[in-house]
Amino acid sequence: MNITTDIIKTILLVIVIIAAAAVGLIKGDFFSTDQKTSQTKEYDETIAFPSDRYPETAKHIKDAINEGHSEVCTIDRDGAEERREQSLKDVPSKKGYDRDEWPMAMCKEGGEGASVEYISPADNRGAGSWVGHQLTDYPDGTKVLFTIQ
């Protein structure tokens, strides 16, 4: 009786192993060579945006990212004017305010569907100048991760 029980256990174990291997092969993740061994970075540079200097812009960037907009800006200066027109077309100008866009018009991720907020001109223009200075040496195509400091 012990020999019969051992044979049955062995057969069941072999069946389970074969079934597990078959499921793994069918799903494509068993013996896979495509498995990532480390997380791939999706940006080239990082910029820590100073919220203490430009609080309205920093809040807008943070809110827009939390709403699902990209935290990475792929620099594309040539398309900036067209993207600016797309992002601002349904947002009328308002006396005493600038319209701030995130992602910015100089980013490939910007344009239609960008988040637009009314903020003070001093904050918006100061932030724009600061960002422009930070990105001056980066060529088009550079992916920049924005973090809020």
XYZ file of N, CA and C in Angstrom:
447
model
N 0.827 -1.188 0.000
C 0.000 0.000 0.000
C 0.871 1.252 0.000
N 1.987 1.257 0.738
C 2.887 2.401 0.780
C 3.502 2.685 -0.579
N 3.851 1.629 -1.305
C 4.463 1.801 -2.620
C 3.446 2.426 -3.573
N 2.190 1.991 -3.511
C 1.139 2.530 -4.368
C 0.899 4.002 -4.058
N 0.860 4.381 -2.796
C 0.661 5.767 -2.386
C 1.821 6.632 -2.865
N 3.036 6.136 -2.728
C 4.213 6.881 -3.180
C 4.189 7.093 -4.691
N 3.767 6.079 -5.430
C 3.695 6.183 -6.890
C 2.643 7.217 -7.284
N 1.499 7.197 -6.614
C 0.428 8.160 -6.907
C 0.899 9.583 -6.605
N 1.572 9.774 -5.463
C 2.089 11.096 -5.098
C 3.097 11.584 -6.138
N 3.964 10.709 -6.575
C 4.973 11.065 -7.572
C 4.315 11.445 -8.893
N 3.332 10.670 -9.308
C 2.627 10.958 -10.562
C 1.911 12.311 -10.471
N 1.245 12.568 -9.342
C 0.554 13.847 -9.153
C 1.539 15.017 -9.162
N 2.677 14.842 -8.526
C 3.701 15.885 -8.499
C 4.207 16.185 -9.912
N 4.447 15.141 -10.684
C 4.901 15.313 -12.071
C 3.837 16.044 -12.884
N 2.565 15.701 -12.692
C 1.469 16.358 -13.410
C 1.413 17.844 -13.051
N 1.552 18.169 -11.771
C 1.530 19.571 -11.327
C 2.694 20.349 -11.941
N 3.877 19.760 -11.952
C 5.054 20.426 -12.526
C 4.863 20.660 -14.023
N 4.362 19.670 -14.727
C 4.124 19.808 -16.168
C 3.067 20.882 -16.432
N 2.000 20.888 -15.634
C 0.939 21.886 -15.806
C 1.475 23.294 -15.555
N 2.278 23.460 -14.507
C 2.853 24.773 -14.199
C 3.769 25.242 -15.326
N 4.577 24.343 -15.839
C 5.473 24.690 -16.947
C 4.670 25.067 -18.185
N 3.597 24.336 -18.462
C 2.764 24.627 -19.630
C 2.113 25.999 -19.499
N 1.585 26.314 -18.328
C 0.973 27.624 -18.097
C 2.011 28.724 -18.279
N 3.197 28.534 -17.730
C 4.264 29.522 -17.879
C 4.656 29.741 -19.322
N 4.742 28.679 -20.079
C 5.104 28.797 -21.493
C 3.998 29.458 -22.302
N 2.747 29.127 -21.990
C 1.619 29.718 -22.706
C 1.527 31.212 -22.422
N 1.690 31.604 -21.183
C 1.633 33.015 -20.817
C 2.829 33.779 -21.359
N 3.899 33.110 -21.630
C 5.070 33.755 -22.197
C 6.019 34.352 -21.182
N 5.787 34.113 -19.913
C 6.683 34.702 -18.929
C 7.561 33.667 -18.225
N 7.537 32.460 -18.704
C 8.357 31.395 -18.136
C 9.556 31.228 -19.049
N 10.718 31.245 -18.525
C 11.956 31.196 -19.299
C 12.083 32.407 -20.225
N 11.487 33.514 -19.866
C 11.500 34.700 -20.719
C 12.853 35.387 -20.696
N 13.278 35.853 -21.873
C 14.522 36.628 -21.956
C 14.226 38.113 -21.937
N 12.945 38.489 -21.942
C 12.566 39.893 -21.974
C 12.374 40.495 -20.587
N 12.610 39.741 -19.551
C 12.388 40.256 -18.210
C 13.386 41.357 -17.908
N 12.873 42.452 -17.311
C 13.734 43.572 -16.953
C 14.496 43.232 -15.684
N 15.781 43.491 -15.709
C 16.576 43.253 -14.515
C 16.692 44.524 -13.692
N 16.462 45.674 -14.336
C 16.462 46.930 -13.601
C 15.502 47.889 -14.280
N 14.995 48.853 -13.521
C 14.047 49.811 -14.066
C 14.766 50.756 -15.024
N 14.178 50.972 -16.188
C 14.764 51.853 -17.182
C 14.343 53.286 -16.902
N 15.302 54.172 -16.923
C 15.059 55.592 -16.713
C 14.443 56.162 -17.985
N 13.387 56.952 -17.855
C 12.689 57.493 -19.013
C 12.974 58.973 -19.215
N 14.094 59.458 -18.712
C 14.476 60.860 -18.867
C 15.995 60.962 -18.871
N 16.477 62.098 -19.405
C 17.917 62.315 -19.519
C 18.462 63.214 -18.416
N 17.666 64.178 -17.997
C 18.083 65.177 -17.010
C 16.959 65.388 -16.005
N 17.313 65.957 -14.854
C 16.322 66.292 -13.831
C 16.477 67.752 -13.444
N 15.356 68.431 -13.271
C 15.358 69.818 -12.805
C 14.478 69.891 -11.565
N 15.015 70.490 -10.515
C 14.246 70.713 -9.289
C 13.691 72.134 -9.351
N 12.404 72.251 -9.609
C 11.771 73.561 -9.755
C 11.591 74.198 -8.379
N 12.019 75.465 -8.210
C 11.995 76.119 -6.887
C 10.623 76.695 -6.519
N 9.869 75.969 -5.721
C 8.527 76.415 -5.335
C 8.565 77.656 -4.444
N 9.671 77.874 -3.757
C 9.760 79.061 -2.906
C 9.878 80.339 -3.742
N 10.444 80.255 -4.929
C 10.609 81.427 -5.794
C 9.393 81.663 -6.684
N 8.760 80.599 -7.120
C 7.625 80.700 -8.050
C 6.491 79.792 -7.567
N 5.850 80.174 -6.454
C 4.873 79.277 -5.824
C 3.634 78.975 -6.676
N 3.137 79.946 -7.424
C 1.935 79.691 -8.229
C 2.232 78.711 -9.360
N 3.358 78.916 -10.022
C 3.745 78.011 -11.108
C 4.024 76.619 -10.555
N 4.718 76.551 -9.420
C 5.029 75.253 -8.803
C 3.748 74.503 -8.457
N 2.772 75.218 -7.899
C 1.496 74.580 -7.550
C 0.802 74.066 -8.809
N 0.830 74.870 -9.863
C 0.184 74.442 -11.107
C 0.858 73.196 -11.674
N 2.189 73.186 -11.716
C 2.913 72.012 -12.231
C 2.553 70.775 -11.408
N 2.606 70.930 -10.087
C 2.315 69.805 -9.186
C 0.888 69.294 -9.384
N -0.072 70.221 -9.442
C -1.476 69.835 -9.639
C -1.672 69.139 -10.984
N -1.059 69.688 -12.034
C -1.207 69.106 -13.376
C -0.627 67.693 -13.428
N 0.527 67.507 -12.815
C 1.141 66.172 -12.784
C 0.247 65.205 -12.006
N -0.294 65.674 -10.876
C -1.196 64.828 -10.084
C -2.472 64.477 -10.849
N -2.865 65.325 -11.801
C -4.047 65.066 -12.629
C -3.731 64.149 -13.808
N -2.461 63.766 -13.953
C -2.105 62.830 -15.013
C -1.256 63.385 -16.139
N -0.944 64.674 -16.095
C -0.065 65.240 -17.119
C 1.370 64.783 -16.868
N 2.161 64.800 -17.907
C 3.529 64.289 -17.843
C 4.420 65.119 -16.920
N 5.270 64.428 -16.179
C 6.281 65.118 -15.377
C 7.587 65.249 -16.154
N 7.614 64.650 -17.342
C 8.784 64.714 -18.211
C 8.471 65.630 -19.382
N 9.416 66.509 -19.687
C 9.313 67.427 -20.819
C 10.359 67.024 -21.847
N 9.900 66.656 -23.045
C 10.816 66.377 -24.149
C 10.957 67.672 -24.934
N 12.130 68.273 -24.875
C 12.338 69.587 -25.477
C 12.149 69.528 -26.994
N 11.294 70.442 -27.489
C 11.053 70.583 -28.927
C 10.708 72.047 -29.184
N 11.730 72.860 -29.295
C 11.543 74.306 -29.418
C 10.809 74.703 -30.704
N 11.066 74.002 -31.800
C 10.471 74.374 -33.088
C 8.946 74.295 -33.087
N 8.370 73.405 -32.324
C 6.913 73.251 -32.307
C 6.219 74.044 -31.219
N 6.961 74.877 -30.490
C 6.405 75.563 -29.319
C 5.238 76.492 -29.656
N 5.366 77.301 -30.698
C 4.295 78.252 -31.023
C 2.985 77.541 -31.356
N 3.077 76.498 -32.150
C 1.870 75.752 -32.514
C 1.235 75.108 -31.280
N 2.061 74.526 -30.414
C 1.519 73.903 -29.190
C 0.921 74.955 -28.263
N 1.526 76.141 -28.200
C 0.980 77.211 -27.359
C -0.414 77.600 -27.867
N -0.549 77.765 -29.172
C -1.859 78.096 -29.749
C -2.885 77.015 -29.422
N -2.480 75.751 -29.530
C -3.395 74.642 -29.248
C -3.846 74.650 -27.794
N -2.903 74.840 -26.876
C -3.250 74.744 -25.451
C -4.056 75.942 -24.967
N -3.863 77.113 -25.574
C -4.535 78.323 -25.092
C -5.808 78.677 -25.861
N -6.111 77.958 -26.938
C -7.211 78.352 -27.828
C -8.571 78.442 -27.136
N -8.825 77.631 -26.143
C -10.122 77.643 -25.465
C -10.078 78.325 -24.102
N -8.965 79.000 -23.808
C -8.808 79.673 -22.515
C -8.605 81.165 -22.787
N -9.651 81.972 -22.586
C -9.526 83.402 -22.892
C -8.532 84.091 -21.963
N -7.894 85.140 -22.487
C -6.988 85.905 -21.629
C -7.824 86.614 -20.564
N -7.175 86.946 -19.463
C -7.867 87.549 -18.324
C -6.991 88.689 -17.811
N -7.558 89.874 -17.700
C -6.801 91.058 -17.303
C -6.114 90.839 -15.952
N -4.816 91.134 -15.919
C -4.043 91.026 -14.686
C -3.455 89.645 -14.435
N -3.666 88.713 -15.368
C -3.165 87.343 -15.198
C -2.484 86.856 -16.476
N -1.585 85.923 -16.311
C -1.015 85.168 -17.425
C -1.668 83.800 -17.435
N -1.646 83.161 -18.579
C -2.125 81.783 -18.693
C -0.900 80.875 -18.690
N -0.768 80.092 -17.639
C 0.372 79.180 -17.489
C -0.034 77.806 -18.001
N 0.844 77.191 -18.795
C 0.552 75.882 -19.393
C 1.459 74.810 -18.801
N 0.891 73.661 -18.541
C 1.699 72.481 -18.212
C 1.089 71.267 -18.885
N 1.848 70.521 -19.630
C 3.241 70.730 -19.993
C 3.410 72.004 -20.825
N 4.594 72.583 -20.705
C 4.905 73.825 -21.396
C 4.863 73.630 -22.907
N 4.699 74.736 -23.620
C 4.628 74.690 -25.081
C 5.923 74.172 -25.702
N 7.044 74.388 -25.047
C 8.315 73.916 -25.617
C 8.519 72.407 -25.439
N 7.573 71.756 -24.794
C 7.644 70.306 -24.579
C 6.767 69.590 -25.604
N 7.261 68.502 -26.153
C 6.455 67.709 -27.091
C 5.154 67.262 -26.441
N 5.170 67.093 -25.121
C 3.987 66.622 -24.390
C 2.933 67.722 -24.247
N 3.298 68.978 -24.550
C 2.383 70.105 -24.419
C 1.420 70.188 -25.586
N 0.700 71.310 -25.651
C -0.243 71.516 -26.744
C -1.660 71.207 -26.328
N -2.440 70.681 -27.261
C -3.844 70.401 -26.999
C -3.999 69.486 -25.788
N -4.884 69.884 -24.876
C -5.126 69.087 -23.679
C -4.245 69.443 -22.502
N -3.326 70.385 -22.695
C -2.457 70.803 -21.587
C -3.303 71.466 -20.502
N -2.808 71.424 -19.285
C -3.459 72.116 -18.182
C -3.102 73.600 -18.283
N -4.106 74.475 -18.158
C -3.870 75.917 -18.228
C -4.485 76.555 -16.988
N -3.696 77.369 -16.304
C -4.149 78.067 -15.094
C -3.822 79.550 -15.213
N -4.681 80.383 -14.627
C -4.394 81.810 -14.528
C -3.492 82.025 -13.322
N -2.345 82.671 -13.542
C -1.445 82.993 -12.428
C -0.887 84.398 -12.636
N -0.261 84.933 -11.610
C 0.271 86.292 -11.697
C 1.382 86.363 -12.743
N 1.423 87.469 -13.496
C 2.468 87.619 -14.513
C 3.882 87.526 -13.941
N 4.106 88.086 -12.766
C 5.461 88.051 -12.186
C 5.903 86.616 -11.931
N 5.018 85.808 -11.374
C 5.348 84.409 -11.094
C 5.570 83.648 -12.409
N 4.649 83.793 -13.348
C 4.725 83.057 -14.610
C 5.959 83.442 -15.420
N 6.211 84.722 -15.546
C 7.339 85.160 -16.372
C 8.671 84.883 -15.700
N 8.701 85.020 -14.379
C 9.923 84.666 -13.650
C 10.228 83.186 -13.792
N 9.188 82.362 -13.657
C 9.361 80.913 -13.797
C 9.788 80.556 -15.217
N 9.180 81.196 -16.205
C 9.542 80.931 -17.593
C 10.989 81.275 -17.882
N 11.434 82.396 -17.340
C 12.831 82.804 -17.512
C 13.766 81.813 -16.826
N 13.397 81.398 -15.615
C 14.224 80.448 -14.861
C 14.337 79.124 -15.612
N 13.202 78.600 -16.085
C 13.210 77.326 -16.813
C 14.017 77.461 -18.100
N 13.790 78.554 -18.831
C 14.529 78.773 -20.069
C 16.028 78.772 -19.845
N 16.455 79.410 -18.761
C 17.885 79.447 -18.425
C 18.405 78.042 -18.102
N 17.612 77.263 -17.381
C 18.026 75.902 -17.007
C 18.163 74.993 -18.228
N 17.317 75.207 -19.225
C 17.269 74.311 -20.386
C 18.104 74.790 -21.573
N 18.729 75.947 -21.458
C 19.474 76.545 -22.573
C 20.445 75.589 -23.247
N 21.200 74.852 -22.476
C 22.250 73.994 -23.042
C 21.758 72.621 -23.493
N 20.492 72.321 -23.250
C 19.973 71.009 -23.639
C 19.440 71.061 -25.070
N 19.854 70.119 -25.906
C 19.354 70.105 -27.285
C 17.916 69.589 -27.349
N 17.250 69.900 -28.445
C 15.923 69.342 -28.681
C 16.010 67.822 -28.610
N 14.976 67.222 -28.051
C 14.951 65.772 -27.883
C 15.351 65.334 -26.485
N 15.962 66.243 -25.704
C 16.346 65.913 -24.331
C 15.082 65.755 -23.491
N 15.015 64.681 -22.715
C 13.875 64.418 -21.830
C 14.256 64.877 -20.425
N 13.494 65.856 -19.912
C 13.800 66.468 -18.623
C 12.687 66.158 -17.630
N 13.056 65.537 -16.517
C 12.111 65.255 -15.436
C 12.023 66.490 -14.551
N 10.813 66.989 -14.326
C 10.605 68.129 -13.439
C 10.148 67.626 -12.080
N 10.858 68.041 -11.051
C 10.436 67.769 -9.681
C 10.204 69.116 -9.016
N 9.346 69.155 -8.024
C 9.061 70.397 -7.312
C 9.844 70.383 -6.016
N 10.652 71.409 -5.840
C 11.530 71.502 -4.661
C 10.849 72.308 -3.579
